[in-house]
Short mmCIF file of C-alpha atoms in Angstrom, two decimals:
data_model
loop_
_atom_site.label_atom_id
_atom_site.label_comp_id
_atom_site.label_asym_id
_atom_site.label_seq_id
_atom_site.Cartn_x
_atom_site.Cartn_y
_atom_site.Cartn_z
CA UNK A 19 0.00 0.00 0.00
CA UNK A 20 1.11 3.40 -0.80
CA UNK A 21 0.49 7.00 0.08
CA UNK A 22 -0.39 9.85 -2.32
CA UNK A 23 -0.40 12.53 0.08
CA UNK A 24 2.14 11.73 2.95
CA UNK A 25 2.49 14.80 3.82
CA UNK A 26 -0.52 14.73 6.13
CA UNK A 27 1.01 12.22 8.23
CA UNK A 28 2.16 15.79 9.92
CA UNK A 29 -1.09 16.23 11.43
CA UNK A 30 -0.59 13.06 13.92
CA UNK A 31 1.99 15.33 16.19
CA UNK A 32 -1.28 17.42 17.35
CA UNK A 33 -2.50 14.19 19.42
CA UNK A 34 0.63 14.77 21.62
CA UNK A 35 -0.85 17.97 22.93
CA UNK A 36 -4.22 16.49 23.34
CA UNK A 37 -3.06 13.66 25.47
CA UNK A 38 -1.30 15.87 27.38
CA UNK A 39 -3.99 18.29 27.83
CA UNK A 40 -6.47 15.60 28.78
CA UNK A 41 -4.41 13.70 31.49
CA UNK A 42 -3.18 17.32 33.01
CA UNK A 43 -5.88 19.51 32.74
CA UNK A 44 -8.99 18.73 31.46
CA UNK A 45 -10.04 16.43 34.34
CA UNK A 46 -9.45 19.22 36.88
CA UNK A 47 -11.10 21.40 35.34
CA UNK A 48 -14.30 19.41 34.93
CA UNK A 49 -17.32 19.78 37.44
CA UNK A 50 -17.34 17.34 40.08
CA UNK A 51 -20.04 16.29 42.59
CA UNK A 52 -19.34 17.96 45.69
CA UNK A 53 -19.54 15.59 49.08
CA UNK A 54 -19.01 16.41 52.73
CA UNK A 55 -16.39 13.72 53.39
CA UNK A 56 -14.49 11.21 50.61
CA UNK A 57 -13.65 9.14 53.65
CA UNK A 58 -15.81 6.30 53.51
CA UNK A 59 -15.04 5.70 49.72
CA UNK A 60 -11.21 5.62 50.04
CA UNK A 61 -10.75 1.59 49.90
CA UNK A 62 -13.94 1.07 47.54
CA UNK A 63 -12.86 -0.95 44.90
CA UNK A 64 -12.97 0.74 41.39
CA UNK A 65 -15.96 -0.19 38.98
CA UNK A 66 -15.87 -1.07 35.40
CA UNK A 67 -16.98 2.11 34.40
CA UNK A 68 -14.37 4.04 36.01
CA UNK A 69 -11.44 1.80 34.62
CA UNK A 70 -13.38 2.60 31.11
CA UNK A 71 -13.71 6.06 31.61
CA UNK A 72 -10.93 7.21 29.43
CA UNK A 73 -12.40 4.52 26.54
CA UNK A 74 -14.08 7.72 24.82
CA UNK A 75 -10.86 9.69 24.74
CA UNK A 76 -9.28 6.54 23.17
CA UNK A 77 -11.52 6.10 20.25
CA UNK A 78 -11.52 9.86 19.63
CA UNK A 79 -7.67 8.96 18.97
CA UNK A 80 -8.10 6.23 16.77
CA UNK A 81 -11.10 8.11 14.65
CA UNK A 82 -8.30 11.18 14.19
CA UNK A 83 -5.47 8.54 12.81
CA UNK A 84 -8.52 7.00 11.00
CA UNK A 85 -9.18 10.50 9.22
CA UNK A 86 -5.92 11.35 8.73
CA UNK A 87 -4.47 7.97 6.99
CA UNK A 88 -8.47 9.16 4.28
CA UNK A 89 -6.57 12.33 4.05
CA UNK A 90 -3.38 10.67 2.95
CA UNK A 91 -5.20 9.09 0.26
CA UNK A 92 -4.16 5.07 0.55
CA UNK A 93 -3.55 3.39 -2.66
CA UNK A 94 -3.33 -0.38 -3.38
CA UNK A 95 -2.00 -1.12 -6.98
CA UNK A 96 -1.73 -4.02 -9.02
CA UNK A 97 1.30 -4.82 -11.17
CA UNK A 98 2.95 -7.18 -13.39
CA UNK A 99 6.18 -8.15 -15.02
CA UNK A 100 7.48 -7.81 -18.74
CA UNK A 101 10.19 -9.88 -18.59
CA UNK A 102 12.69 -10.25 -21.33
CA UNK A 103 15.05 -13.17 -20.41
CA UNK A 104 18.01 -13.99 -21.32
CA UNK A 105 18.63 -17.52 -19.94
CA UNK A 106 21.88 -19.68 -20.53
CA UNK A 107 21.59 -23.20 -22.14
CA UNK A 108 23.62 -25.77 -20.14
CA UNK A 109 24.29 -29.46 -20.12
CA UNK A 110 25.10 -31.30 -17.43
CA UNK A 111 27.39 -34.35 -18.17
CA UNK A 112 27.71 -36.81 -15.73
CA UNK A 113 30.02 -39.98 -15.10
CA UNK A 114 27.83 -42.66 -14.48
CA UNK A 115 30.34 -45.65 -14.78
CA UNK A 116 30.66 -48.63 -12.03
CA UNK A 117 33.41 -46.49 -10.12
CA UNK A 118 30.62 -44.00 -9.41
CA UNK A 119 29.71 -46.36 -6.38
CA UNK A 120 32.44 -45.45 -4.25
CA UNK A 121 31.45 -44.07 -1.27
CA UNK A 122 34.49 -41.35 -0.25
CA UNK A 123 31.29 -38.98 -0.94
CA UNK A 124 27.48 -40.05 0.88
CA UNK A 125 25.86 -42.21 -0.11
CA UNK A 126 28.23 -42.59 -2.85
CA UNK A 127 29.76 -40.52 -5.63
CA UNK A 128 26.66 -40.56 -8.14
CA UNK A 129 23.65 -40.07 -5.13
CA UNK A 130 25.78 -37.25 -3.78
CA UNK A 131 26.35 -35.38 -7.81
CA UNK A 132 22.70 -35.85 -8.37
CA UNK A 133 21.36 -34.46 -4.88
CA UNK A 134 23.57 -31.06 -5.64
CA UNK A 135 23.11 -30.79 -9.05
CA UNK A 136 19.02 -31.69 -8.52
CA UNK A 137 19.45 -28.35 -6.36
CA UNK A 138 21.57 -26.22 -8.95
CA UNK A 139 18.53 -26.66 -11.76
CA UNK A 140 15.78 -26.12 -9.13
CA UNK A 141 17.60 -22.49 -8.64
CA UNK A 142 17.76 -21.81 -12.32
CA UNK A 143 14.33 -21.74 -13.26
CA UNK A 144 14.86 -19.27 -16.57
CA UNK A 145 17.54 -22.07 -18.60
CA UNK A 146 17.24 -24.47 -20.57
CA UNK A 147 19.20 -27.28 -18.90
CA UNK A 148 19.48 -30.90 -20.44
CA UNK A 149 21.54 -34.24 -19.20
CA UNK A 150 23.93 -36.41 -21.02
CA UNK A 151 25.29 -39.67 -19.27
CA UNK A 152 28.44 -41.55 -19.96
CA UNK A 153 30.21 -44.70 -19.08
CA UNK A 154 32.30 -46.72 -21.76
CA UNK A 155 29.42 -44.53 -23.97
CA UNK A 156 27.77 -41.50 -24.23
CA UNK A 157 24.14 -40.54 -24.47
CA UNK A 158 21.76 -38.07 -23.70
CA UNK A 159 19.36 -38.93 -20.62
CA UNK A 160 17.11 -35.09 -21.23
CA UNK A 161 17.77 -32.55 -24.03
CA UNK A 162 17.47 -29.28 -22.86
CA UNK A 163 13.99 -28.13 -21.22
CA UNK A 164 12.50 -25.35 -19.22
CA UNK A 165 10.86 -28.27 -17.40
CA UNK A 166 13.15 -29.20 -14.63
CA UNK A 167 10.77 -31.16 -12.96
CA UNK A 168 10.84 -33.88 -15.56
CA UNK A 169 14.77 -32.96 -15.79
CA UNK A 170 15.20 -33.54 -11.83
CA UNK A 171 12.94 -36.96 -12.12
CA UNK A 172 15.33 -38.28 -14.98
CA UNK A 173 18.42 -37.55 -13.45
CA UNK A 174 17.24 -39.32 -10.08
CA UNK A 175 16.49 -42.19 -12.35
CA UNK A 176 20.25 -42.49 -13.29
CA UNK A 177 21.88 -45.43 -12.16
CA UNK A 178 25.60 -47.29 -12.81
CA UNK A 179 23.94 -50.36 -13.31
CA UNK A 180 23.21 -49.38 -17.02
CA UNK A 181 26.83 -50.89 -18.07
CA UNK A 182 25.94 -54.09 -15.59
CA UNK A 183 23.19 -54.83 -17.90
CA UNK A 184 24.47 -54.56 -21.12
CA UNK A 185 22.53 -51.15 -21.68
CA UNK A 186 26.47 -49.67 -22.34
CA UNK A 187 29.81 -50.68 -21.91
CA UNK A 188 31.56 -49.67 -19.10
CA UNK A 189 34.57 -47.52 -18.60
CA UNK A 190 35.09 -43.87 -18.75
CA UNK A 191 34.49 -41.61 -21.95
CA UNK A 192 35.34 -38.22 -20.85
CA UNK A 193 35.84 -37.25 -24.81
CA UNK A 194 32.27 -39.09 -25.54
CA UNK A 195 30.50 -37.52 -22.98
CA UNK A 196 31.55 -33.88 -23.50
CA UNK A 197 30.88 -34.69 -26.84
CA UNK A 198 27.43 -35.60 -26.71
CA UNK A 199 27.14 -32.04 -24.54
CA UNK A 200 28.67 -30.22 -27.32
CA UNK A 201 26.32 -31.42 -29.65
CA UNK A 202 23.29 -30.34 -27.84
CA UNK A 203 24.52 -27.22 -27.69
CA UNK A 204 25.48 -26.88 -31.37
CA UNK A 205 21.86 -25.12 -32.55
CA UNK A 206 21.56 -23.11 -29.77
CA UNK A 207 21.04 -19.05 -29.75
CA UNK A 208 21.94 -18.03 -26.52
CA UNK A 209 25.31 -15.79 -25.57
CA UNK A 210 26.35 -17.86 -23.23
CA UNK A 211 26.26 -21.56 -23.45
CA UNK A 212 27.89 -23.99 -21.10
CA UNK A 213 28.83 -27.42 -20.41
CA UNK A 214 29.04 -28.96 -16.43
CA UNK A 215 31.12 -32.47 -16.70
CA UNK A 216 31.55 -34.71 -13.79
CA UNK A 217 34.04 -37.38 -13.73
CA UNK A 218 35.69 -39.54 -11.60
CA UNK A 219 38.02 -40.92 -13.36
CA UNK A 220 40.51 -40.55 -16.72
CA UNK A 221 39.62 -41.47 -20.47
CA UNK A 222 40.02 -44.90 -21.17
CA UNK A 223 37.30 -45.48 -23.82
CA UNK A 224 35.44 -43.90 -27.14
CA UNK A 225 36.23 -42.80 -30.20
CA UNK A 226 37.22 -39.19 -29.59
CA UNK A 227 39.56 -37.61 -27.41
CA UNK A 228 38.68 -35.29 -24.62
CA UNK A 229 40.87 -32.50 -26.01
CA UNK A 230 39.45 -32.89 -29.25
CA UNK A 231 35.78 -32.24 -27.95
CA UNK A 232 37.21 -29.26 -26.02
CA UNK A 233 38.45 -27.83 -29.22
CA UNK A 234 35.58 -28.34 -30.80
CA UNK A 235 33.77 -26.74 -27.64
CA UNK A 236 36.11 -23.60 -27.79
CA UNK A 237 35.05 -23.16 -31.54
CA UNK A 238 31.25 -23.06 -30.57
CA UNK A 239 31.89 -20.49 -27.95
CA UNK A 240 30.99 -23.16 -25.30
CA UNK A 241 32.22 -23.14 -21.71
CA UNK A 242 32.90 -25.97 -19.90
CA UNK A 243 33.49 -26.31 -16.15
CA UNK A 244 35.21 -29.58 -15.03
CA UNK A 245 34.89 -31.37 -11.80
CA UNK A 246 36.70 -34.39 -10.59
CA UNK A 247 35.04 -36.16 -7.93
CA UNK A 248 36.97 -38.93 -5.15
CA UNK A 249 39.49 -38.12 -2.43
CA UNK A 250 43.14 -37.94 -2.79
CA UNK A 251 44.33 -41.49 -2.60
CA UNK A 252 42.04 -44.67 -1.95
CA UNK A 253 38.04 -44.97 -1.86
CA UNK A 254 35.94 -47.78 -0.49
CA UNK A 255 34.07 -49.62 -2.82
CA UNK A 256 31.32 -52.05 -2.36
CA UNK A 257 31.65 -55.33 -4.08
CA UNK A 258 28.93 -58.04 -4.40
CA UNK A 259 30.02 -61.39 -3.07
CA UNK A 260 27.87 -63.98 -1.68
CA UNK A 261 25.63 -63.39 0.70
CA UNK A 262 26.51 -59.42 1.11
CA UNK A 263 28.60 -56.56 0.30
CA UNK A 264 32.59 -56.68 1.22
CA UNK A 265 34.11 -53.00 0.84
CA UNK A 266 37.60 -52.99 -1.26
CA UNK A 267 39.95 -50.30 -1.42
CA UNK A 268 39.93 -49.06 -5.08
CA UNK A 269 42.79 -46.22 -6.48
CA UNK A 270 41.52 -42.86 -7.24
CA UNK A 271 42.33 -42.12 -10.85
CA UNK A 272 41.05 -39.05 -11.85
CA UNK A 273 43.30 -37.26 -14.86
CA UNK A 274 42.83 -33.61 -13.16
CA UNK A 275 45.93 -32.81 -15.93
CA UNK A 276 43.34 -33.93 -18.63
CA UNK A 277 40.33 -31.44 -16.79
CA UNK A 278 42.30 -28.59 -16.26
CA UNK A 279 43.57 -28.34 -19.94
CA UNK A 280 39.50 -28.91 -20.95
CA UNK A 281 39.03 -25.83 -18.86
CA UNK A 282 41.41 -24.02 -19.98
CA UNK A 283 40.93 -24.15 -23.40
CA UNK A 284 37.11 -23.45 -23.08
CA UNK A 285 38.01 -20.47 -20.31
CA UNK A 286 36.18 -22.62 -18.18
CA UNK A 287 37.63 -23.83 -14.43
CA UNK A 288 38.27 -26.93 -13.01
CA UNK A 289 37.42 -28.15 -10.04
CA UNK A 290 38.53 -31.16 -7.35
CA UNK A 291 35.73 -32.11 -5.07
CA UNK A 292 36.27 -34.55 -2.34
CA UNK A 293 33.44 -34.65 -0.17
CA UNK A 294 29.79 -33.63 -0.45
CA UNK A 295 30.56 -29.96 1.23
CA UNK A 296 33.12 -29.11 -1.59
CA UNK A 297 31.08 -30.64 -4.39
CA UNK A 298 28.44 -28.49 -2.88
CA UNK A 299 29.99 -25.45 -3.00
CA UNK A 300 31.46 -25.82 -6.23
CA UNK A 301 27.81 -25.81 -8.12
CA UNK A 302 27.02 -22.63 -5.61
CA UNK A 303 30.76 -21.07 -7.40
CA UNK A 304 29.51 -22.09 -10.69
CA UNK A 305 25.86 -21.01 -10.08
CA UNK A 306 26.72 -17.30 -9.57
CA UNK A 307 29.54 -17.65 -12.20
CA UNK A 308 26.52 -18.22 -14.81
CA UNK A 309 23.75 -15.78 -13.86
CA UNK A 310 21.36 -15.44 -15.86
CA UNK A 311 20.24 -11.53 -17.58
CA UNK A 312 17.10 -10.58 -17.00
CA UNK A 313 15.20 -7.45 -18.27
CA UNK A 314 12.25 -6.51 -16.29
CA UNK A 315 9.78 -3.82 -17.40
CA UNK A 316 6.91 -2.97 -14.32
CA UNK A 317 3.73 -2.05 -14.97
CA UNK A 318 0.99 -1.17 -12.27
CA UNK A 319 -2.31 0.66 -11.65
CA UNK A 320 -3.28 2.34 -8.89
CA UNK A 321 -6.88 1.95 -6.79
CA UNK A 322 -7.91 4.33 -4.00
CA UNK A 323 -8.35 2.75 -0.88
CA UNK A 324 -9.07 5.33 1.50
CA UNK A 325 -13.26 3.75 1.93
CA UNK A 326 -11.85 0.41 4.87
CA UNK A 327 -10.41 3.88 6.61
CA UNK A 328 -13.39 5.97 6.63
CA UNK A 329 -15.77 3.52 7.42
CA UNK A 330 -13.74 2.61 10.71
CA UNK A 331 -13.46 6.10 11.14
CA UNK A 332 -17.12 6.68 11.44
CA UNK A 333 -17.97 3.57 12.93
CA UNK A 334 -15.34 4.77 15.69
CA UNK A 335 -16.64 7.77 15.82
CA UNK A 336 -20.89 6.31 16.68
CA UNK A 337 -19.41 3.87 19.22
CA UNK A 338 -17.42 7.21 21.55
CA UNK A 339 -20.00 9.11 20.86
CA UNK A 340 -22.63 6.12 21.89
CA UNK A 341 -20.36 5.36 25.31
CA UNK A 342 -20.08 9.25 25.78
CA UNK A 343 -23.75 10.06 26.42
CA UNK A 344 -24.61 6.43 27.77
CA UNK A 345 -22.79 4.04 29.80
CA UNK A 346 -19.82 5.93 30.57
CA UNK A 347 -21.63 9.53 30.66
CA UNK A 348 -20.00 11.82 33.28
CA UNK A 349 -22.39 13.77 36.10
CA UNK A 350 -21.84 17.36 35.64
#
C-alpha cells in the first residue's frame, strides 16, 4: 500500500498535545459532585466504568489517525512483469560408470552429484538445462527443457547399473561424454552456453579424445566447467560377493591434468571435489559464475483505498460518541 499525500502524516503530532492536555488539565477542570467527606469511599474498589472512563478519549484517537491515513489518500495497486530473459543453455554431463559407487562422498559418488546438481537446476528456473550420461558410452538422458521437474525426475532415475546390464559398456568416456554435450549445444542461440562435466576418473574409452571435444567446444563459444570427484588417494568400494557386500579399497584415478587443460581451453575452471561440502559449493561457485540476464519492465495501476479507513473512522466515531452520552456519561 502506498500513500499519495504523505504529507498529512504531519497532522498526527497534534494528538501529543491532546493527550497531554487531557491527562493534566482537562479532568481538573471538569465539574465534580461535591460531598461532605471522601472518607468512607477511600478503599472502595474501582468499577468497570471508572477503569473505562478514558475509553471515549481513546476512540476519539483512533477516529483522528482513522481520518488522517483518508486524508493521505491510501492506494493499493496491481502490477505485473514484462520480462525479457536472457537464460543460458547448459548441459550437465555426468560420469555414471561402475566407479561412481564409491562411497568417499554419501551415499556414494553418483547419489551425492545428483542431490547437488538436482538443487543447482531447481535455482535456475529461466535455462534451458538438459543431461547427457556416460560410461564406456555416451548418451543423452534429457535434451534441454524449461521443465526441470521432468529434468530432476530423470536424473534421479540415473543409475551405474546401465553398463551391468548390457545397456552400455563400461569404462570412462570423458571425450564421448563432453561430446554428446557439445552437440546439444550446437543449434543453440543463446550468448552464453555452457557445459558442467563430472568425472571420476581418466579417459580410457570412445572414439574421440577429450581434447578434441574441447576444441571443438572452444570453436562453438561453449564453456565448460570440469569437476573431478573422489578423495586424494584410496576410496571404499562395495563389491557383491555372496551373501553381502565386502568393501575394497579401489585407487583414485582421476586425470585432473586432462580437466584442467579442458578448462582451460574453453576459459572454463576446473574443479577437485572430495566430499559432499566441496562438491556443494562448487555448483554454488559455478551457479553465480553463470547468472542469468534478466530485463524486467513494471507495470501497475493504482486503486484508492481510502473507503476500509473511513468507514472505521465513522464507525469509531458512533461507538465514543454512543459510550459518551450512555454508559460511561460523566455527572456534571
Amino acid at each position: 500500500m502506498e500513500f499519495a499525500n504523505k504529507e498529512y502524516f504531519i497532522l498526527l503530532i497534534l494528538l501529543i498535545p491532546y493527550i497531554l492536555w487531557y491527562f493534566l488539565y482537562r479532568n481538573k477542570r471538569e465539574p465534580t459532585m461535591l460531598m461532605s467527606d471522601t472518607f468512607a469511599y477511600r478503599h472502595a474498589p474501582k468499577s468497570w466504568k471508572m477503569r473505562l472512563i478514558d475509553l471515549p478519549m481513546g476512540l476519539r484517537c483512533i477516529a483522528f489517525v482513522l481520518i488522517v491515513i483518508v486524508m493521505t489518500r491510501p492506494q493499493t495497486h496491481n502490477s505485473w512483469d514484462n520480462k525479457q530473459v536472457e537464460g543460458i543453455d547448459i548441459m550437465l554431463a555426468m560420469d555414471v560408470s561402475t566407479s561412481m559407487l564409491a562411497e568417499d562422498l554419501k551415499p556414494n559418488r553418483l547419489e551425492a552429484a545428483k542431490n547437488v546438481a538436482s538443487e543447482f537446476i531447481a535455482d535456475r528456473p529461466n535455462d534451458n538445462i538438459g543431461l547427457t550420461i556416460f560410461a564406456g558410452e555416451a548418451f543423452t538422458q534429457c535434451p534441454m527443457t524449461t521443465d526441470h521437474a521432468s529434468l530432476i525426475n530423470l536424473l534421479q532415475s540415473v543409475r551405474t547399473d546401465i553398463a551391468a546390464r548390457g545397456l552400455i559398456s563400461d569404462g570412462t568416456a570423458v571425450g564421448m561424454g563432453l561430446a554428446n554435450a557439445v552437440s546439444r549445444l550446437k543449434d543453440s542461440k543463446a550468448k552464453s552456453k555452457v557445459v558442467i562435466l563430472l568425472t571420476d576418473g581418466s579417459n580410457n574409452m570412445g572414439d574421440i579424445s577429450p581434447m578434441t571435444s574441447a576444441q571443438i567446444a572452444r570453436s562453438m563459444g561453449i564453456r565448460v566447467y570440469t569437476i573431478g570427484v573422489g578423495t586424494n588417494k584410496v576410496a571404499p568400494y562395495p563389491m557383491p560377493v555372496a551373501g553381502g557386500t565386502q568393501y575394497v579399497n579401489i585407487p583414485v584415478e582421476i586425470d585432473s591434468k586432462t580437466l584442467s587443460a579442458i578448462a582451460a581451453t574453453t576459459e572454463g575452471n576446473f574443479y577437485r571435489a572430495t566430499n559432499n561440502r566441496e562438491l556443494k559449493q562448487i555448483y554454488k561457485d559455478i551457479d553465480q559464475l553463470e547468472k542469468s540476464k534478466m530485463d524486467v519492465k513494471k507495470f501497475s495501476k493504482r486503486y484508492e483505498a481510502y473507503q476500509p479507513f473511513a468507514i472505521a473512522a465513522l464507525l469509531v466515531l458512533l461507538l465514543e460518541v454512543i459510550l459518551r452520552t450512555t454508559v460511561l456519561r460523566r455527572i456534571p
